[in-house]
XYZ file of C-alpha atoms in Angstrom:
287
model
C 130.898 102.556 98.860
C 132.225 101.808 101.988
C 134.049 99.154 103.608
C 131.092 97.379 105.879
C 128.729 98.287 103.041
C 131.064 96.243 100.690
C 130.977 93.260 103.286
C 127.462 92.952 103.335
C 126.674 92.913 99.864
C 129.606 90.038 99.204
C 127.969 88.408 102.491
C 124.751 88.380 101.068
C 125.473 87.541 97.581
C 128.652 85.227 98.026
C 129.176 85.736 94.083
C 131.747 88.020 93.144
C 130.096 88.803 89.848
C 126.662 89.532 91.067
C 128.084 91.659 94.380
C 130.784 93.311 91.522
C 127.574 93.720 89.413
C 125.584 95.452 92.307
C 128.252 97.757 93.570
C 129.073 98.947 90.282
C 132.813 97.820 90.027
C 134.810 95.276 88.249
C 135.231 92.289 89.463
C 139.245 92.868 90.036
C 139.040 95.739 91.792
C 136.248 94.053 94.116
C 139.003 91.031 94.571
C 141.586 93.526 95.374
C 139.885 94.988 97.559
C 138.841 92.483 99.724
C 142.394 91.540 99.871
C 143.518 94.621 101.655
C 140.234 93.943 103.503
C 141.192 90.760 104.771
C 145.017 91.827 105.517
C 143.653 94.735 107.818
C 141.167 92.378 109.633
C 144.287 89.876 109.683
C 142.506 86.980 108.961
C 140.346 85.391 105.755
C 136.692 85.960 105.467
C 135.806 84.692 102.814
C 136.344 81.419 101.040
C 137.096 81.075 97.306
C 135.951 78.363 95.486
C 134.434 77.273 91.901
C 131.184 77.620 93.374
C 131.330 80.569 94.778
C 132.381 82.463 98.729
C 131.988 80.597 101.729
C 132.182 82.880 104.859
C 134.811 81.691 107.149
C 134.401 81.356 111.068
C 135.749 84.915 111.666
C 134.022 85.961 108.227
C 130.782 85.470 110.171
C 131.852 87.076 113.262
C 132.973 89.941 111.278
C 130.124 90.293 109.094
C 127.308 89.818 112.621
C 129.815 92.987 113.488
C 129.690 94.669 110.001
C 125.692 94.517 109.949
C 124.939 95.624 113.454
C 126.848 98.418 112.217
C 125.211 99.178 109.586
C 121.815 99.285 110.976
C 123.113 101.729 113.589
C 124.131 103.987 111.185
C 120.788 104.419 109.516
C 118.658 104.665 112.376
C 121.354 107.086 113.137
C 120.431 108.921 109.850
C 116.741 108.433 110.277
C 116.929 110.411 113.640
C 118.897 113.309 111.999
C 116.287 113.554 108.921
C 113.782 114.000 111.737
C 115.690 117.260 112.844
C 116.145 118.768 109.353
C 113.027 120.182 107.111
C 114.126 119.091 104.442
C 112.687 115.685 103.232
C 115.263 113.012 103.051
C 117.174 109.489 104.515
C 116.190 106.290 103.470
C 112.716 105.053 102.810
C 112.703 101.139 103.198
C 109.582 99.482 101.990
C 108.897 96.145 101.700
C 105.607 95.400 99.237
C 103.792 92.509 97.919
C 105.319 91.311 94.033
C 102.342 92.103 92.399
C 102.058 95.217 94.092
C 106.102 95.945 93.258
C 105.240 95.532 89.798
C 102.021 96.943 88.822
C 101.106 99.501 91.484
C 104.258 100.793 92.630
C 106.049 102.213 89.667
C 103.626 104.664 89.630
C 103.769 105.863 92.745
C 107.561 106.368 93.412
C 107.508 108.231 90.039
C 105.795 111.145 91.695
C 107.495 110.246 95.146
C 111.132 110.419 93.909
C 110.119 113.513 92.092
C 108.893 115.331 94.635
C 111.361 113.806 97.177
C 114.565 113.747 95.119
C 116.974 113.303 98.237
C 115.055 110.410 99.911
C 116.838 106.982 98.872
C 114.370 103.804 98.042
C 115.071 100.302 99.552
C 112.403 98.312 98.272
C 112.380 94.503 98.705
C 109.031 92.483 97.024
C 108.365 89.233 98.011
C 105.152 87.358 99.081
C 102.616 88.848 101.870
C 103.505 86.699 104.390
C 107.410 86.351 104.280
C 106.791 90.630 104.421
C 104.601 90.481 107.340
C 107.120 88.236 109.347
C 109.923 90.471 108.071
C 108.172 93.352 109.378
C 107.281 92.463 112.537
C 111.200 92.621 113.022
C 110.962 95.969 112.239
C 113.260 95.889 108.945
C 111.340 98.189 107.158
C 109.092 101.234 106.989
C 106.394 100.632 105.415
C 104.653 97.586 104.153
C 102.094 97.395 101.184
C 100.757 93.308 101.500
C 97.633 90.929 100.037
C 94.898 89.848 102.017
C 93.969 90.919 105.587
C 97.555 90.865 107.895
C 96.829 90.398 111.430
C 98.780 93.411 112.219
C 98.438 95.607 115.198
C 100.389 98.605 114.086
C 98.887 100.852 111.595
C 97.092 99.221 109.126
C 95.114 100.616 106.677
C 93.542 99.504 103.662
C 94.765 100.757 100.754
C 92.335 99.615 97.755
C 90.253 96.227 96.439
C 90.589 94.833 93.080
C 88.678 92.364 91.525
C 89.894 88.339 90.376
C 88.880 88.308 86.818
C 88.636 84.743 84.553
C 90.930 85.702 80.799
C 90.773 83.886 78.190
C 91.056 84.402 74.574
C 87.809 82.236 73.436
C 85.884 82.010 77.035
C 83.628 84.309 77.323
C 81.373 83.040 80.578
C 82.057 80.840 83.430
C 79.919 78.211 82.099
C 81.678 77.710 79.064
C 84.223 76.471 81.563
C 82.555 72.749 81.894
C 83.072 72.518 78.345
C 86.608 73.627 77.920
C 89.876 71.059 77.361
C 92.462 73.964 78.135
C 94.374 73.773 80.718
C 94.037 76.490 83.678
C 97.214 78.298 84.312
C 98.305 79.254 87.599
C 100.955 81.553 89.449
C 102.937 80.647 92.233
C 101.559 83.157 94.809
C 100.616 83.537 98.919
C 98.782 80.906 100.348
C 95.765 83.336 101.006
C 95.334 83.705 97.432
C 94.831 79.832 96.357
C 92.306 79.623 99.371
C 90.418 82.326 97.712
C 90.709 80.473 94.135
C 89.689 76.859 95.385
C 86.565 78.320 97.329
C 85.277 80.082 94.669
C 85.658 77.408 92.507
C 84.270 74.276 94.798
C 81.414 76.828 95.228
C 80.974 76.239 90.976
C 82.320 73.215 90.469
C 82.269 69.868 91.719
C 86.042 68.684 90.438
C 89.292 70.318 90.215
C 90.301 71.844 86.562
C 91.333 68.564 84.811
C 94.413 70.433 83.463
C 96.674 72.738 85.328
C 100.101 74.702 84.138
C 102.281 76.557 87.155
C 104.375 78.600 86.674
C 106.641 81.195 88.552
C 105.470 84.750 87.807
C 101.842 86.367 87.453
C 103.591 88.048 83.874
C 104.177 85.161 82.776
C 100.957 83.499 83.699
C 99.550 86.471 81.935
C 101.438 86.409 78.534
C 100.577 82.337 78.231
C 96.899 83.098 78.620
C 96.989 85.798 76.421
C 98.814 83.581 73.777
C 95.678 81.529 73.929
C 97.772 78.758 75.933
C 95.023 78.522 78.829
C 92.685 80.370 80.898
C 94.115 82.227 84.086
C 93.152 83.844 86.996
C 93.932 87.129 87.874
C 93.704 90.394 89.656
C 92.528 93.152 87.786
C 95.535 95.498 88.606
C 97.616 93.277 86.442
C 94.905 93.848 83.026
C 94.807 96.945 81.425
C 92.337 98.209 78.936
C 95.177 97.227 75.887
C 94.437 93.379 76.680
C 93.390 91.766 73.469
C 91.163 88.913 76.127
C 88.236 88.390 77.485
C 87.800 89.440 80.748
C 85.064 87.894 83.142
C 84.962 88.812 86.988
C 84.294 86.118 89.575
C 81.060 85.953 91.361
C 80.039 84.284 94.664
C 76.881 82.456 94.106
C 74.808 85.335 96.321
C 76.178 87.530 92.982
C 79.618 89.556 95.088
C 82.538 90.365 93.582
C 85.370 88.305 94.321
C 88.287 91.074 94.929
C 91.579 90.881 97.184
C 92.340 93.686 99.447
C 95.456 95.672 99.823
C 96.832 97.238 103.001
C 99.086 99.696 103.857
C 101.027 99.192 107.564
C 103.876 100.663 109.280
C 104.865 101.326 112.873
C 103.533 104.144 115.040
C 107.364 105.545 115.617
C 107.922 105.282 111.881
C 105.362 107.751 111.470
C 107.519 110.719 112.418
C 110.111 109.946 109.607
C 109.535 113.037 107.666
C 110.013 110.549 104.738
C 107.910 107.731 105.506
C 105.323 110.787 106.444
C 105.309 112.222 102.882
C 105.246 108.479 100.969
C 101.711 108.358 103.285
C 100.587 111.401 102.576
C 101.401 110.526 98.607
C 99.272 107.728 99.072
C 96.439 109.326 100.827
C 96.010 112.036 98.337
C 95.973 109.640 95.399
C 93.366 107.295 97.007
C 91.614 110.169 98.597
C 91.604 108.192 102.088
């Protein structure tokens, strides 16, 4: 751990538990450390208070310096894994949540054993907050929902279908009939659009009852408990589910599915290992 790289986590976190807790030291030694820090610099960076750090007006000038560094130094090390046969540097991708915890694990099984000197920085989050973040060119690759208007690479990755669970409905009609209340994730924009116009195509009124909550697992586990029906893609169901499991329809009979892209920038391409995590993915969907 170095010095800037210490910096930037306390910057980001302004905890020093949960920076302590992410750079694997005690919380003293952190403390102590940004002491000497500090003394070197000859001025205060940080803030300490009940609440928390508060950067200080040279802590921000210092840390704007202490980031710019950073990111120099690891497109410096993505241009020297270019020169060396040997796959390795960082791989940064930035995917969809759902994606980051359904799909993904998977995948960088077999990628981090077949590349065991690449390093992963993976941040989740919704589609759109990664598309914006990417067209800043923050990460490598990007795995989001939907269609992106992107006009880098962009290539789509795989469809799944939105299936209606349930533990006692067994066919959209039944629907009209039922009290429970229909339980929803907090998700991308694109993805309630999807929900309300297949449902105003079936029904005249909104679902009298509605439950929101945070996380699609959690959304899950509730309708599974029998708490409500739910909505969801079919790469979060597997074939253990003790629930019914009915697929939306259009009313000309289609399957209602969301697509998946893959997209990255041209130049990013000739990272040896953003080249192999494509070619991963290519061989397993046979694209």
């Amino acid at each position: 751990m170095t010095e800037y790289e210490m910096l930037s986590v306390l910057a980001e976190e302004l905890n020093m538990r949960k920076a302590a807790e992410r750079l694997y030291v005690t919380q003293p030694a952190l403390s102590q450390r940004l002491r000497t820090i500090e003394r070197q610099w000859g001025t205060e960076i940080f803030l300490r208070s009940k609440r928390g750090l508060v950067l200080t007006p040279a802590g921000e000038k210092i840390i704007e310096y202490v980031n710019k560094t950073l990111a120099e130094k690891e497109k410096v090390l993505d241009e020297i894994s270019l020169m060396q046969a040997e796959v390795s540097g960082t791989l940064k991708l930035a995917v969809a949540s759902i994606i980051g915890q359904y799909w993904l694990p998977n995948v960088l099984k077999r990628y981090v054993r077949n590349y065991p000197n690449v390093k992963i920085s993976l941040t989740t989050g919704w589609s759109s907050e990664i598309l914006h973040q990417f067209e800043e060119e923050h990460y490598h690759i990007g795995i989001i929902r939907g269609n992106p208007d992107w006009r880098g690479i962009k290539k789509l990755l795989f469809q799944d279908d939105l299936i209606l669970v349930d533990t006692e409905i067994q066919s959209i009609s039944q629907l009209k009939n039922s009290e429970k209340p229909f339980i929803q994730f907090k998700s991308d924009s694109t993805y309630y659009r999807e929900i309300q116009a297949w449902w105003h195509e079936h029904f005249i009124s909104p679902p009298e009852k509605t439950i929101i909550v945070d996380h699609i697992e959690t959304c899950k586990q509730m309708a599974l408990n029998g708490i409500g029906y739910a909505i969801l893609p079919s790469i979060s169901l597997t074939e253990n589910d003790n629930i019914y499991k009915i697929p939306l329809q259009s009313k000309q009979s289609e399957e209602v599915s969301r697509d998946t892209w893959i997209i990255t920038h041209e130049s990013y391409t000739r990272l040896k290992q953003v080249e192999a995590f494509l070619e991963l993915v290519n061989i397993e969907y046979k694209n």
